[in-house]
């Protein structure tokens, strides 16, 4: 079974973003970028499936400007076999990403597609579900456990009330939650090897997809900052403040 | 044009998040129809008919929808939703699972997790773990939206008397089936709607020590939450995680115990009215957002707090 993993280049999760002074967007100039943490978990899961002889090949794909190739190389260093970069001038919106991925699915015919449940920049949590809809595949979102059993996929999902397990028909789309696995660190020899692994570049036109804007970003603002309050010296003072000043107990 | 709101329920009760979503729909303006799809869900339809602002309830009662499987439900919602200007659902794990699938079937974008309505086509939503707020305009004929509950005060649960119309199920997708679930049973209020939340972090040391928080929670009628570190370490189950990738809460009082205050945690609780932090490290970033900070060892401070309440 071939596994396709979609990975996104995002701001490093340790970096606190700043909003541009003209409020058109956040300022990403000279900011450290990285593989979206949920995508890292997706790559790790695919590589583990290969190590367990369930997957035969792990293909990673990223959509976006040329710099995305850095994140594809990172995924290759983590153990993916080959990369595909779908080059666009800007980062397209989720539905467009899903349409590009759907075309790629048609060409590559993977048995399983793994994505992150959300990217930590736009926090949309939608691309995987959209891809599943466009390709008519089943979906196991927010997965904390994935098992191939008798040609079907059992996915345990982190839901509001606890955990839910579904049986999915293959091919399927899975999106990763935090506790699916703990990604490995790439070792230097793997990073060197990754440089030689194949990386194809395609354009939306190659895939026959015409991108269209469905949304417009009107402005980006900094949320009201919370002011630090006071330090209380004792539990007694805390209880007194909560009762008489804040009046919340 | 009318607005279709997708009800969140467990086949017997309408979940509170639906009332917040109805509030967002009311702000957009227009007729509001509530879709209740489930199995043996008549009682939910009746509760929906009583909610303020609902003009009509569409009830689809079929075994197919018992577990809210996205593959089946999306076909139904896309079919029912074609003639609406907006389709709204709560940004719960159900809503997040379902709505992008609906949006793609309708060839429209989804606007995720809105916290405010600017106009019928423009909405505010947090991005970058709440460190920026984007105003996004939808250019699509049908606006598919998930609503963050903490952004909208719920509409009244009673007083309305909408008509209930029965619709039939659409063909099954045949792609997925329910196997099992582990649902945390708790007498406590729901994390996302509790008036008081007390959360524990890695500083709690282990799962047994959460009993200290339970005693305080009992006295305050509070829900109990946790940081990701506490969940990852196996102290408590995943459904207790508060944060960017867990639950978003905005109670009147949030008490963070042994939690450092990483941005991903703050993303889930910084809109709380009053924040209390108990941490032994006076440099912990949580103190930068706390109204009342107590620098102390939690193992002495929490039992003392419980006594003095
Ligand atoms: C600073 C900034 C400004 C933006 N401004 C706009 C704007 O004005 N208008 C607009 O329409 N869009 C804009 N975007 C793009 C848009 O917000 C998202 O990038 C796009 O909607 C993709 O959705 P998501 O990343 O939130 O997907 P999610 O659904 O949250 O991501 C889930 C998963 O989908 C996969 N995935 C998502 N994107 C890609 C990708 N490019 N390549 C491969 N896999 C992927 C990954 O596996 C990821 O973990 C902006 C993005 C940024 C970073
Ligand atoms: C993609 C991504 C998503 C994430 N999503 C979330 C999320 O949704 N929610 C979330 O919470 N985190 C999330 N995180 C993790 C986040 O970055 C932090 O790692 C996490 O919040 C830390 O949890 P903590 O504060 O409990 O642990 P720590 O940072 O280890 O802090 C423990 C604190 O306890 C204090 N302490 C220890 N012992 C005592 C004692 N005896 N008395 C008093 N104080 C004591 C310490 O001083 C310290 O401040 C995410 C991370 C990533 C990368």
PDB file of C-alpha atoms and ligand atoms in Angstrom, chain A residues 13-14 36-38 41 117-118 120 178-179, chain B residues 200-205 226-232 235 241-247 254 257-268 278-286 294-300, ligand 2:
ATOM      1  CA  UNK A  13       5.625  26.784  16.995  1.00  0.00           C
ATOM      2  CA  UNK A  14       7.991  28.508  19.441  1.00  0.00           C
ATOM      3  CA  UNK A  36       3.785  21.893  10.907  1.00  0.00           C
ATOM      4  CA  UNK A  37       3.917  19.717  14.086  1.00  0.00           C
ATOM      5  CA  UNK A  38       0.825  17.735  13.078  1.00  0.00           C
ATOM      6  CA  UNK A  41       3.275  13.274  13.255  1.00  0.00           C
ATOM      7  CA  UNK A 117      -5.515  17.712  11.770  1.00  0.00           C
ATOM      8  CA  UNK A 118      -4.727  21.408  11.676  1.00  0.00           C
ATOM      9  CA  UNK A 120      -0.750  25.922  13.600  1.00  0.00           C
ATOM     10  CA  UNK A 178      -1.070  14.979  19.015  1.00  0.00           C
ATOM     11  CA  UNK A 179      -1.003  11.605  20.678  1.00  0.00           C
TER      12      UNK A 179
ATOM     13  CA  UNK B 200      -3.737  20.870  36.301  1.00  0.00           C
ATOM     14  CA  UNK B 201      -0.449  20.654  34.431  1.00  0.00           C
ATOM     15  CA  UNK B 202       2.736  18.676  34.522  1.00  0.00           C
ATOM     16  CA  UNK B 203       3.366  20.096  37.990  1.00  0.00           C
ATOM     17  CA  UNK B 204       0.625  17.781  39.333  1.00  0.00           C
ATOM     18  CA  UNK B 205       3.184  14.974  39.103  1.00  0.00           C
ATOM     19  CA  UNK B 226      -5.517  19.900  31.969  1.00  0.00           C
ATOM     20  CA  UNK B 227      -2.542  21.009  29.928  1.00  0.00           C
ATOM     21  CA  UNK B 228      -1.275  18.956  27.039  1.00  0.00           C
ATOM     22  CA  UNK B 229       1.727  17.879  29.099  1.00  0.00           C
ATOM     23  CA  UNK B 230      -0.591  16.377  31.729  1.00  0.00           C
ATOM     24  CA  UNK B 231      -2.560  14.509  29.058  1.00  0.00           C
ATOM     25  CA  UNK B 232       0.523  13.323  27.180  1.00  0.00           C
ATOM     26  CA  UNK B 235      -2.312  11.740  34.097  1.00  0.00           C
ATOM     27  CA  UNK B 241      -7.030  19.133  27.308  1.00  0.00           C
ATOM     28  CA  UNK B 242      -7.439  22.885  27.165  1.00  0.00           C
ATOM     29  CA  UNK B 243      -5.623  24.827  24.449  1.00  0.00           C
ATOM     30  CA  UNK B 244      -5.026  25.590  20.789  1.00  0.00           C
ATOM     31  CA  UNK B 245      -5.527  21.972  19.899  1.00  0.00           C
ATOM     32  CA  UNK B 246      -7.792  20.965  22.756  1.00  0.00           C
ATOM     33  CA  UNK B 247     -10.867  22.680  24.138  1.00  0.00           C
ATOM     34  CA  UNK B 254     -10.039  29.750  35.542  1.00  0.00           C
ATOM     35  CA  UNK B 257      -2.357  24.773  38.834  1.00  0.00           C
ATOM     36  CA  UNK B 258       1.190  23.643  37.984  1.00  0.00           C
ATOM     37  CA  UNK B 259       0.835  24.953  34.432  1.00  0.00           C
ATOM     38  CA  UNK B 260       3.634  27.067  32.960  1.00  0.00           C
ATOM     39  CA  UNK B 261       1.499  29.018  30.459  1.00  0.00           C
ATOM     40  CA  UNK B 262       2.760  28.036  26.986  1.00  0.00           C
ATOM     41  CA  UNK B 263       1.115  30.009  24.147  1.00  0.00           C
ATOM     42  CA  UNK B 264      -0.709  26.873  23.026  1.00  0.00           C
ATOM     43  CA  UNK B 265      -2.291  26.546  26.467  1.00  0.00           C
ATOM     44  CA  UNK B 266      -3.096  30.260  26.733  1.00  0.00           C
ATOM     45  CA  UNK B 267      -4.893  30.011  23.362  1.00  0.00           C
ATOM     46  CA  UNK B 268      -7.510  27.888  25.073  1.00  0.00           C
ATOM     47  CA  UNK B 278      -0.725  28.704  41.309  1.00  0.00           C
ATOM     48  CA  UNK B 279       2.865  27.897  40.418  1.00  0.00           C
ATOM     49  CA  UNK B 280       6.073  27.547  42.392  1.00  0.00           C
ATOM     50  CA  UNK B 281       8.128  29.307  39.721  1.00  0.00           C
ATOM     51  CA  UNK B 282       7.568  33.048  39.965  1.00  0.00           C
ATOM     52  CA  UNK B 283       8.949  33.479  36.427  1.00  0.00           C
ATOM     53  CA  UNK B 284       6.320  31.177  34.888  1.00  0.00           C
ATOM     54  CA  UNK B 285       4.681  32.921  31.892  1.00  0.00           C
ATOM     55  CA  UNK B 286       1.214  32.055  33.208  1.00  0.00           C
ATOM     56  CA  UNK B 294       0.125  32.761  43.959  1.00  0.00           C
ATOM     57  CA  UNK B 295       3.758  31.659  44.007  1.00  0.00           C
ATOM     58  CA  UNK B 296       3.562  28.511  46.080  1.00  0.00           C
ATOM     59  CA  UNK B 297       3.956  24.769  46.099  1.00  0.00           C
ATOM     60  CA  UNK B 298       0.668  23.406  44.842  1.00  0.00           C
ATOM     61  CA  UNK B 299       0.765  20.448  47.216  1.00  0.00           C
ATOM     62  CA  UNK B 300       0.303  22.787  50.165  1.00  0.00           C
TER      63      UNK B 300
HETATM   64  C1  LIG C   2       1.358  21.717  17.958  1.00  0.00           C
HETATM   65  C2  LIG C   2       1.264  21.889  19.441  1.00  0.00           C
HETATM   66  C3  LIG C   2       0.012  21.968  20.013  1.00  0.00           C
HETATM   67  C4  LIG C   2      -0.127  22.103  21.393  1.00  0.00           C
HETATM   68  N1  LIG C   2      -1.374  22.194  21.935  1.00  0.00           N
HETATM   69  C5  LIG C   2      -1.506  22.364  23.269  1.00  0.00           C
HETATM   70  C6  LIG C   2      -2.789  22.497  23.872  1.00  0.00           C
HETATM   71  O1  LIG C   2      -3.846  22.445  23.201  1.00  0.00           O
HETATM   72  N2  LIG C   2      -2.861  22.660  25.217  1.00  0.00           N
HETATM   73  C7  LIG C   2      -1.735  22.719  26.003  1.00  0.00           C
HETATM   74  O2  LIG C   2      -1.870  22.867  27.231  1.00  0.00           O
HETATM   75  N3  LIG C   2      -0.516  22.594  25.458  1.00  0.00           N
HETATM   76  C8  LIG C   2      -0.379  22.411  24.119  1.00  0.00           C
HETATM   77  N4  LIG C   2       0.873  22.260  23.595  1.00  0.00           N
HETATM   78  C9  LIG C   2       2.020  22.074  24.535  1.00  0.00           C
HETATM   79  C10 LIG C   2       2.582  23.344  25.110  1.00  0.00           C
HETATM   80  O3  LIG C   2       3.541  23.884  24.208  1.00  0.00           O
HETATM   81  C11 LIG C   2       3.269  23.034  26.461  1.00  0.00           C
HETATM   82  O4  LIG C   2       4.266  22.049  26.259  1.00  0.00           O
HETATM   83  C12 LIG C   2       2.321  22.548  27.558  1.00  0.00           C
HETATM   84  O5  LIG C   2       1.200  23.392  27.649  1.00  0.00           O
HETATM   85  C13 LIG C   2       3.061  22.491  28.868  1.00  0.00           C
HETATM   86  O6  LIG C   2       2.225  21.973  29.886  1.00  0.00           O
HETATM   87  P1  LIG C   2       2.478  22.346  31.417  1.00  0.00           P
HETATM   88  O7  LIG C   2       2.353  23.801  31.590  1.00  0.00           O
HETATM   89  O8  LIG C   2       1.573  21.477  32.211  1.00  0.00           O
HETATM   90  O9  LIG C   2       3.942  21.793  31.657  1.00  0.00           O
HETATM   91  P2  LIG C   2       5.279  22.579  31.959  1.00  0.00           P
HETATM   92  O10 LIG C   2       5.561  23.599  30.937  1.00  0.00           O
HETATM   93  O11 LIG C   2       6.296  21.539  32.230  1.00  0.00           O
HETATM   94  O12 LIG C   2       4.973  23.361  33.302  1.00  0.00           O
HETATM   95  C14 LIG C   2       4.802  22.767  34.529  1.00  0.00           C
HETATM   96  C15 LIG C   2       4.698  23.893  35.539  1.00  0.00           C
HETATM   97  O13 LIG C   2       4.381  23.348  36.805  1.00  0.00           O
HETATM   98  C16 LIG C   2       5.104  24.077  37.799  1.00  0.00           C
HETATM   99  N5  LIG C   2       5.241  23.209  38.968  1.00  0.00           N
HETATM  100  C17 LIG C   2       5.916  22.039  39.048  1.00  0.00           C
HETATM  101  N6  LIG C   2       5.792  21.507  40.292  1.00  0.00           N
HETATM  102  C18 LIG C   2       5.031  22.362  41.010  1.00  0.00           C
HETATM  103  C19 LIG C   2       4.572  22.382  42.346  1.00  0.00           C
HETATM  104  N7  LIG C   2       4.856  21.386  43.183  1.00  0.00           N
HETATM  105  N8  LIG C   2       3.845  23.420  42.739  1.00  0.00           N
HETATM  106  C20 LIG C   2       3.531  24.440  41.895  1.00  0.00           C
HETATM  107  N9  LIG C   2       3.959  24.474  40.615  1.00  0.00           N
HETATM  108  C21 LIG C   2       4.691  23.443  40.169  1.00  0.00           C
HETATM  109  C22 LIG C   2       6.403  24.436  37.141  1.00  0.00           C
HETATM  110  O14 LIG C   2       6.966  25.582  37.757  1.00  0.00           O
HETATM  111  C23 LIG C   2       5.983  24.700  35.698  1.00  0.00           C
HETATM  112  O15 LIG C   2       5.702  26.070  35.489  1.00  0.00           O
HETATM  113  C24 LIG C   2       1.028  22.148  22.212  1.00  0.00           C
HETATM  114  C25 LIG C   2       2.288  22.086  21.630  1.00  0.00           C
HETATM  115  C26 LIG C   2       2.415  21.962  20.247  1.00  0.00           C
HETATM  116  C27 LIG C   2       3.780  21.909  19.659  1.00  0.00           C
END
